[in-house]
Every structure is written in structure tokens, then in C-alpha cells.
Amino acid sequence: MAESYPMNGGDGAYSYSNNSHFQKTTADVLKTMIDEAIAHNLDNLDVSSPSTIGLADLGCSVGPNTFFAMQNAIETIQTLNIIPENTEFQVFFNDHSSNDFNKLFATLPPKRTYFAAGVPGSFHRRLFPKSSIHFVYSSFALQWLSRVPQELLEKGSAAWNKGRVHCTGAHEEVRGAYEAQYAKDMEVFFKARAEEVVGGGVMVLIMPAKADKVPYSSVPICVMYELLGQSLMDMANEGTISEDQVDSFNLPLYPTSPSEISKFIEENGCFCIEKMELMSTQHRFEGPINGADVVRHLRAGLEGLISKHFGGEIIDKLFSRLEEKSEDLSHLQGSSFTGGSLMFLVLKRK
Amino acid sequence: MAESYPMNGGDGAYSYSNNSHFQKTTADVLKTMIDEAIAHNLDNLDVSSPSTIGLADLGCSVGPNTFFAMQNAIETIQTLNIIPENTEFQVFFNDHSSNDFNKLFATLPPKRTYFAAGVPGSFHRRLFPKSSIHFVYSSFALQWLSRVPQELLEKGSAAWNKGRVHCTGAHEEVRGAYEAQYAKDMEVFFKARAEEVVGGGVMVLIMPAKADKVPYSSVPICVMYELLGQSLMDMANEGTISEDQVDSFNLPLYPTSPSEISKFIEENGCFCIEKMELMSTQHRFEGPINGADVVRHLRAGLEGLISKHFGGEIIDKLFSRLEEKSEDLSHLQGSSFTGGSLMFLVLKRK
């Protein structure tokens, strides 16, 4: 069973809902691209009778980003001439069962034009009945592996990731273990989606990624993971936590690359790639990268995972240490601009 | 918008999940009846292609009762010769958005044979797309009105319910206001379900009810409401709460009767009544009614509602007072047995 790594719930200073502005900004910028993806590709859809269009946000976390995205997709579909009159929309908000669905449901827009349902469970398995979904959306979720690769947890194995928490800067074996886990996950992911998505249905997948030949050490988010590992090692050296705890902790996060993901889609064989664009995220930053912002953002996503392994007491100290280390990230800006670090992927079910 | 009255969440001594054994016991006893309802009525169902059967539990609260009921319904459907091979099942667990869906999702049976979805919202409005549900189940939920009747909240109106919290023992105007609100609610309920349920689809509705000519004052649960009102008035007389607070508090609960509900179903016109049975609940009790048990059960369902109006501090005192008043309920046993106090209703979409 896939493990779950929920975002911070609630309303606090480090909650996901108060720290998902990166995703929100990006969603705004990407809106036009998503609209186009829908308009250009959802054109020969076989709308079932009775005419209900099913939409799913995989890894939706809590609102409001998911609400904006789903409402927008529906409005775009409504402008197309493909849907029978009186078509109804049903939106499935999916995330792990440990996601704060209570909050998601409490904040659902009262004036929504769709029937809402929450679907608990990992997208690394089937979630919906056969051919029931017409539009799949997933934003900043597919970088999560279903689990930490097994080999990384075996002390003494070549992939034992000593002193690090990610494959960035790590041995070849560690990178290989991440790559292999991602390959397994994507095989399952595309197989499940192929069953669920109707013929002509469209998937828009947005995820952190990297250009094919760019090393992890030039990818800003991966450098942050490395600095996180270094911060933890500093704390181990001080005796706050044990070195063994750091060695056995690994982030189940993996930014893919165009050639890699293309291969998985091709192997699956059920989807056509309509668009694959590796975007620069320059527009997300004004001026130099603000370390504090990036760290706060990272904290909203990773605090739960880290607390579970190390205990909650270390969190404040850890993240202020990481903030210090992240003060000057300007050297990363160039590589981020050159290679692009956000993948925009439009797939169509054959 | 309908108001919500969630059951107590969590795992505590007064949580719904630890105090829903009445429902569970009844569900066990009713299992055979439900199986028969499915087997005898879900026979000319038009299973859509692709073959997915949609099931909904309206007012599901948290598990495990809803899980037993839904799994059982699926297993019964699977034994019928009506479903194509490879049919998949999707279960929609519905309750107010204030229901503890996080707990519901966390306790979903891992080995379930259906796709699970949570649907937040009142069943006094549309919840699902047109013709998407094949089997509706609702147990101990339809006695909830969508709101306290408006007239009861207007001081000075003939339906101002002075010194009471229910229509039991109240003025004719109060009873009339409850009746009118129930009529409005049922009109909306059946209209919504008529759109959602496919032709040949079946609804099994189980709810507290009373025989046509039995007065409220002979219905055990209604007597409990009356004793609750008396307990609150005792506290008002002691000065713990104000009399005005009691006057303005009314339970949005209404046990219907066979002739009344038949009328609403007939007015709606989209469902046939396949079975309507007013059952004795004798099997639920061994020996005399245990007041303490009934009170604990009532507390699980009503604590949230009462706290919201009176504040949480009075709860322990109130329910121990109610327990004293409920010590001898043996005089109710006769009427409960004679008239029956649980309605088992099987409807089929025309």
C-alpha cells in the first residue's frame, strides 16, 4: 500500500493552505495553457449518456487552489460545443486518506456548478470505476513517490544513503533506486488511469521536473533537499538527533525529465502526448530567489513527513537552520532558467 | 441551505462510533430484510455501460455501520444475475460537510470491493449527477428535518414552543409547524432522489416512525425528547440556563407515519412503494428499557446540537439529570410493541 505524506492541514502559519501561493501563482500563469489543452484536445470526447462529465484532481490537498482549477476546467469545457445540453459535472477531489478532507469539504465553494466528491487513496492505484473520468488534473503531486525505495532502508546496501536525504549529490546506487521506484510508480499510475479515463479524455499533469541532461545538483528544489540533509547532519553532529536517523530518512520526491516520462507513457501505450513543455519558472520569482519564502513553502509540504521520523521538536530549529543555508540561492537562478523546472504535460486517452 | 447536525466524532466515550450499537443491532436484524429488498426489487435494473453500479448511503455518519451496510448490499447484488461480468461498484458515503469524513476515510475497510467516495452535503438537495445511483440506503437519518421550522423561532407566534424542545406534548400549532417542515423536506428529498436514481433503482430507507394513530406521547423516543425538555427546564428554574434559551431551542427531529410518508411518495410520483413495514423494536431490548443506554445513545446524536445552543458546560449535568428521569420507562414498552417504532421502506424508481 502506498504511504501517505499529507500537506500541513488547518489554518496555521505553516499550513498548506497559507503556503501554497507558489502553486497558486503558477496555476494563474498556467491557466491559459490549461484552457488551451482542454479546448484543443477535449474535442472528440465521448460524453456518456446520461450526460455527466467526471473530473478528478489527483493530489488535490485542501482548497482553494483545487477549487479554482476545477471550476475553471468546467467553465472551459462548457464553452466547447461538445457537450449535450443539461450536462452535469461531477468533481472527484482525490488525495491520501490522511489529507484534511474535513477542511476541504468545509471550504467547498457554495456556488459551485458541480457535484463534489472526495476520494481518499493513493493515485498509485485505481481510484475510480472504469471509463468514468473525462478530465484528470494533477498539479504538484506526481513528484511524490509511492514510498521511499526499499534499498535505501537496508543498512549495508549500496543504496544506503549515508548523510543525505535525497538522491541529489548521492551515490549512483541511490539515484538508481529512486529512478527504479519512479518507474514502478509510473507504470502503475498510467495503467490505473488508462482504465479510468474514457476514450478521448484528457489529462493535464503539472509537476516539478528537470531537463534531460541537467544534473540534480543544478535543480533548485533538489538543492533545497540537499541543504535540508546538511541541516539535519549539522543537528546530528550537535547531538540533537542521531546520525542513524538521518541516514535512514529519505525524501520520497523525484523530479522526472521529458525523456524519462515519455518512455513510461510510451510503454503504457494508452495515451498520446499532446503537449510536453518544460517551463522556466522565472515568472514565479521577482528578483533573486527569496530563501525564506522557499523554506516556508517547503515546510508546509514536508513538516509532517519530517516530524514523523524525527519528532516534532526539531522542526522550528531545522527550518531556521535551512533558512540560513538558503540565503544565497542566486547561483541556482541561471540553471533554473536555462533548463526549466516545471513540466506541463497534456495526454489524451486513445 | 440545510443546517447540519453532526453526530459526535472521534473515539471518545460519547462518540457516535462508540454509541451506535442500537443502529448496529438493528442493522444486523434488518440485514435479511435488506437482502430480500435487493434481491426482489433490483431485478430489472438498467446497468449502464460501462458497467458501474453506484450506491449511496445518505446520512452515513462514520463507520463501521455504513461499511457493513454497503459491503453487504454489494455482496447481495453480486449474487443476482442482473449484472454484467466485470461490473464495478462505487459507493458514495454522504453526510453533512461537518461530518467527520477524516475519520470515515481513515477507517475504510482496506479490503473493500468498491471505489469509495465521500459526498458532503445535505440530502435535502441534489447530491449526485442524473441517473447515476442504483441503490440508495439511509438508516436513522431521515428523521432529521433540514432545519427547525421557522415559526418556532418567532417569539410571540402561535408556534413559539414555550418550555418544550419538541412537538411531543406541545400545542397543535407546534405540531403543525413540524409537520409542514417535514412535508417541505420530503418534497425536496424525493424530487432530488428521483433525478439521481436510475430507472429500476431501489431505495431502502430505515427511520424512526410511529403508527398512524399513536400519539407522540406514546412513542418512546419522543418521550425522551420531552424528558430532555423537562431536564432543561429544571436547569432553567435553577438558573443554570435561561428559560428563553429553552423556549428558543427545538429538536429538528420528526418521526413520520405510514400514511404521511405514503402521501409524499405518491405526490412525488416517481417511486413505487415495494414494501412499507412498521416494525416493533422489541428485539432491540432484552428485558426492560435501560434508561442509561438510551440516554447515552441520545447523547451521541444530540450533544453537538445542544452544545451549540446552550454551551458545552451544561452537557454532563443535563444528561445525568435526563438519566434520572429515564429510570423507569417500562410504561413505554407496551406502546412501542403495539405500534412499532421503526419504519422499513423499500421504494423502486419507476
XYZ file of C-alpha atoms in Angstrom, chain B residues 4-336:
333
model
C -26.146 20.304 9.774
C -26.335 18.342 12.976
C -23.293 16.102 13.050
C -23.009 13.104 15.330
C -20.205 13.213 17.870
C -16.953 12.484 16.034
C -13.735 10.961 17.292
C -13.303 7.969 19.559
C -14.439 9.264 22.947
C -16.866 7.727 25.428
C -19.747 9.670 23.884
C -18.647 9.430 20.248
C -21.148 8.250 17.718
C -18.882 5.380 16.733
C -18.869 4.069 20.299
C -22.571 4.655 20.783
C -24.224 3.485 17.627
C -24.879 -0.075 18.775
C -28.636 0.476 18.524
C -28.187 1.133 14.841
C -25.760 -1.760 14.557
C -28.034 -4.235 16.329
C -30.917 -3.121 14.209
C -28.798 -3.317 11.076
C -27.969 -6.933 11.882
C -31.608 -7.776 12.436
C -32.611 -5.926 9.309
C -29.899 -7.500 7.162
C -32.199 -10.236 5.902
C -34.881 -7.714 5.054
C -32.429 -5.566 3.135
C -31.043 -8.569 1.273
C -34.572 -9.521 0.266
C -35.368 -5.960 -0.788
C -32.365 -6.003 -3.092
C -32.950 -9.498 -4.436
C -36.661 -8.966 -5.115
C -36.526 -5.460 -6.476
C -33.171 -4.823 -8.088
C -34.028 -7.299 -10.797
C -34.837 -5.215 -13.835
C -32.091 -2.712 -13.309
C -30.633 -0.984 -16.321
C -26.929 -1.296 -15.562
C -25.230 1.388 -17.556
C -22.383 0.723 -19.887
C -19.566 0.868 -18.834
C -20.934 -1.242 -16.090
C -20.635 0.596 -12.829
C -23.194 0.312 -10.070
C -23.485 3.389 -7.873
C -24.547 3.023 -4.239
C -25.197 5.817 -1.774
C -25.585 5.873 1.985
C -27.401 9.082 2.878
C -26.510 10.275 6.362
C -23.751 7.690 6.737
C -22.078 9.333 9.755
C -18.821 7.482 10.450
C -18.114 3.755 10.274
C -18.341 0.909 10.845
C -22.129 0.532 10.388
C -22.117 2.178 6.971
C -19.263 -0.079 5.817
C -21.167 -3.211 6.859
C -24.317 -1.999 5.138
C -22.623 -1.079 1.869
C -20.456 -4.192 1.668
C -23.493 -6.317 2.375
C -25.559 -4.602 -0.313
C -22.783 -5.181 -2.846
C -22.452 -8.837 -1.953
C -26.191 -9.292 -2.337
C -26.211 -7.542 -5.711
C -23.333 -9.755 -6.831
C -25.418 -12.865 -6.230
C -28.120 -11.617 -8.624
C -27.995 -12.497 -12.279
C -28.510 -8.914 -13.368
C -25.000 -7.604 -13.555
C -22.553 -7.932 -16.431
C -19.240 -9.569 -15.714
C -16.576 -7.149 -14.506
C -19.167 -4.802 -13.055
C -17.536 -2.350 -10.698
C -19.100 -0.724 -7.653
C -18.764 2.839 -6.477
C -20.040 3.753 -3.029
C -20.869 7.351 -2.166
C -20.777 7.992 1.571
C -22.913 11.053 2.149
C -23.348 13.237 5.177
C -23.176 16.912 6.091
C -19.807 18.540 5.409
C -19.412 18.870 9.185
C -19.420 15.064 9.498
C -16.047 13.598 10.472
C -15.055 12.458 6.973
C -11.404 12.278 8.034
C -12.321 9.535 10.467
C -14.635 7.877 7.950
C -11.847 7.749 5.357
C -9.183 6.650 7.851
C -11.291 3.642 8.860
C -12.441 2.496 5.407
C -12.036 -1.277 5.201
C -8.777 -1.912 3.307
C -10.215 -4.992 1.584
C -13.359 -3.321 0.255
C -14.612 -4.379 -3.135
C -15.727 -0.923 -4.240
C -14.407 2.502 -5.094
C -15.167 4.810 -2.190
C -16.108 8.466 -2.351
C -17.319 10.875 0.302
C -20.068 13.272 -0.673
C -20.525 16.239 1.648
C -23.885 17.971 1.795
C -27.458 17.737 2.966
C -29.670 15.083 1.393
C -32.305 17.765 1.325
C -30.874 18.775 -2.029
C -29.239 17.197 -5.114
C -26.028 15.344 -4.341
C -25.292 13.220 -7.413
C -25.493 13.530 -11.200
C -28.625 12.458 -13.024
C -29.350 8.723 -13.113
C -26.053 7.802 -11.513
C -27.231 5.870 -8.454
C -28.640 2.345 -8.498
C -29.127 1.705 -4.797
C -29.825 4.245 -2.070
C -29.613 3.325 1.576
C -30.409 5.543 4.504
C -30.610 4.391 8.091
C -31.608 6.508 11.089
C -31.155 9.739 9.159
C -34.471 10.706 7.573
C -35.974 11.697 10.919
C -33.775 14.828 10.769
C -35.535 17.894 9.474
C -33.451 20.179 7.276
C -33.985 22.902 9.882
C -36.043 23.880 12.891
C -39.376 25.136 11.485
C -39.183 28.929 11.111
C -42.376 29.636 13.101
C -40.896 28.008 16.195
C -38.197 30.655 16.255
C -40.588 33.624 16.225
C -41.306 34.733 19.744
C -44.956 35.582 20.008
C -46.024 33.283 17.163
C -48.594 30.649 18.000
C -45.892 28.045 17.376
C -43.436 29.541 19.919
C -42.649 26.353 21.820
C -42.539 27.571 25.399
C -40.888 25.209 27.886
C -40.506 22.397 25.387
C -37.943 21.242 22.821
C -40.121 19.088 20.582
C -43.683 18.805 19.383
C -44.373 15.961 21.798
C -46.961 17.267 24.263
C -46.904 20.686 22.587
C -49.635 22.915 21.127
C -51.324 21.960 17.901
C -49.511 24.863 16.163
C -46.139 23.433 17.098
C -47.063 20.025 15.773
C -48.348 21.682 12.608
C -45.071 23.534 12.103
C -43.084 20.308 12.431
C -45.432 18.552 10.044
C -45.213 21.353 7.470
C -41.411 21.417 7.625
C -41.281 17.653 7.169
C -43.611 17.919 4.172
C -41.349 20.537 2.556
C -38.245 18.447 3.273
C -39.715 15.261 1.866
C -40.882 17.019 -1.281
C -37.307 18.175 -1.903
C -35.849 14.828 -0.857
C -37.919 12.715 -3.248
C -37.532 15.196 -6.087
C -33.737 15.095 -5.750
C -33.605 11.311 -5.454
C -35.924 10.874 -8.434
C -33.361 12.655 -10.593
C -30.384 10.758 -9.204
C -31.716 7.201 -9.141
C -31.746 5.219 -12.406
C -34.904 3.528 -13.652
C -35.363 0.303 -11.709
C -33.114 1.566 -8.929
C -34.044 0.817 -5.353
C -34.074 2.836 -2.127
C -34.087 1.203 1.302
C -34.994 3.772 3.949
C -34.952 2.903 7.637
C -36.114 5.510 10.113
C -37.788 6.033 13.464
C -41.523 6.326 12.890
C -44.856 5.747 14.554
C -48.154 4.116 13.701
C -50.714 6.464 12.205
C -52.911 6.958 15.200
C -50.410 6.622 18.005
C -49.829 9.990 19.701
C -46.262 11.281 20.078
C -46.565 10.925 23.830
C -46.637 7.142 23.426
C -43.572 6.972 21.193
C -40.533 6.118 23.334
C -38.037 8.348 21.544
C -40.463 11.284 21.630
C -40.961 10.801 25.349
C -37.204 11.041 25.687
C -37.313 14.370 23.858
C -39.978 15.528 26.251
C -37.894 14.448 29.263
C -34.932 16.269 27.740
C -37.059 19.422 27.580
C -38.094 18.917 31.212
C -34.456 18.459 32.244
C -33.556 21.706 30.509
C -36.479 23.481 32.210
C -35.279 22.171 35.588
C -31.917 23.743 34.851
C -33.592 26.960 33.783
C -35.544 27.017 37.049
C -32.257 26.587 38.907
C -30.809 29.482 36.937
C -28.088 27.460 35.138
C -29.535 28.457 31.764
C -32.271 30.924 30.857
C -35.856 29.948 30.162
C -35.635 31.895 26.937
C -32.808 29.638 25.792
C -35.045 26.614 26.333
C -38.011 28.244 24.608
C -35.915 29.011 21.531
C -34.384 25.533 21.330
C -36.182 22.844 19.335
C -35.054 19.474 18.112
C -35.229 19.184 14.319
C -36.349 15.580 14.593
C -39.600 14.134 13.343
C -40.773 10.529 13.270
C -43.158 10.121 10.358
C -46.041 7.677 9.987
C -47.036 5.287 7.182
C -49.933 7.331 5.838
C -47.972 10.554 5.952
C -44.883 9.305 4.094
C -47.046 7.390 1.598
C -48.712 10.670 0.700
C -45.368 12.359 -0.067
C -44.174 9.435 -2.180
C -47.444 9.444 -4.105
C -47.256 13.209 -4.644
C -43.734 12.835 -5.994
C -44.913 10.133 -8.367
C -41.534 8.706 -9.378
C -41.267 5.799 -6.942
C -43.363 2.703 -6.237
C -43.678 1.550 -2.664
C -42.498 -2.064 -2.745
C -42.577 -2.534 0.989
C -43.559 -0.463 3.989
C -43.351 -2.105 7.344
C -43.642 -0.502 10.729
C -41.614 -2.764 12.945
C -41.625 -3.385 16.605
C -38.208 -2.790 18.038
C -38.715 -5.352 20.770
C -35.683 -7.308 19.582
C -33.520 -4.288 20.353
C -34.170 -4.602 24.059
C -33.693 -7.531 26.368
C -35.833 -7.032 29.417
C -36.976 -3.546 30.390
C -35.699 -0.495 28.514
C -32.379 0.560 30.021
C -32.662 4.318 30.533
C -28.902 4.799 30.823
C -28.330 3.109 27.470
C -30.990 5.168 25.747
C -29.587 8.371 27.220
C -26.014 7.565 26.164
C -27.282 6.825 22.694
C -29.241 10.081 22.595
C -26.194 11.985 23.819
C -24.032 10.709 20.954
C -26.543 12.092 18.485
C -27.567 15.331 20.162
C -24.596 16.608 22.171
C -23.272 18.775 19.329
C -26.656 20.347 18.687
C -27.276 21.087 22.377
C -23.744 22.434 22.994
C -24.103 24.798 20.085
C -27.184 26.366 21.647
C -26.509 26.150 25.388
C -22.713 25.850 25.551
C -20.778 22.687 26.318
C -20.632 23.167 30.116
C -24.175 22.006 30.763
C -23.891 18.703 28.909
C -22.753 16.341 31.690
C -25.265 17.744 34.167
C -28.080 17.695 31.636
C -27.609 14.106 30.627
C -27.220 12.796 34.178
C -30.460 14.595 35.000
C -32.103 13.014 31.964
C -30.806 9.644 33.080
C -32.565 10.045 36.434
C -35.804 10.950 34.691
C -35.457 7.966 32.373
C -35.013 5.353 35.044
C -38.441 3.895 34.660
C -39.521 3.784 31.052
C -41.324 0.460 31.364
C -44.707 2.097 30.701
C -43.481 2.873 27.180
C -42.664 -0.675 26.290
C -46.264 -1.613 25.580
C -46.971 1.179 23.123
C -43.646 0.641 21.368
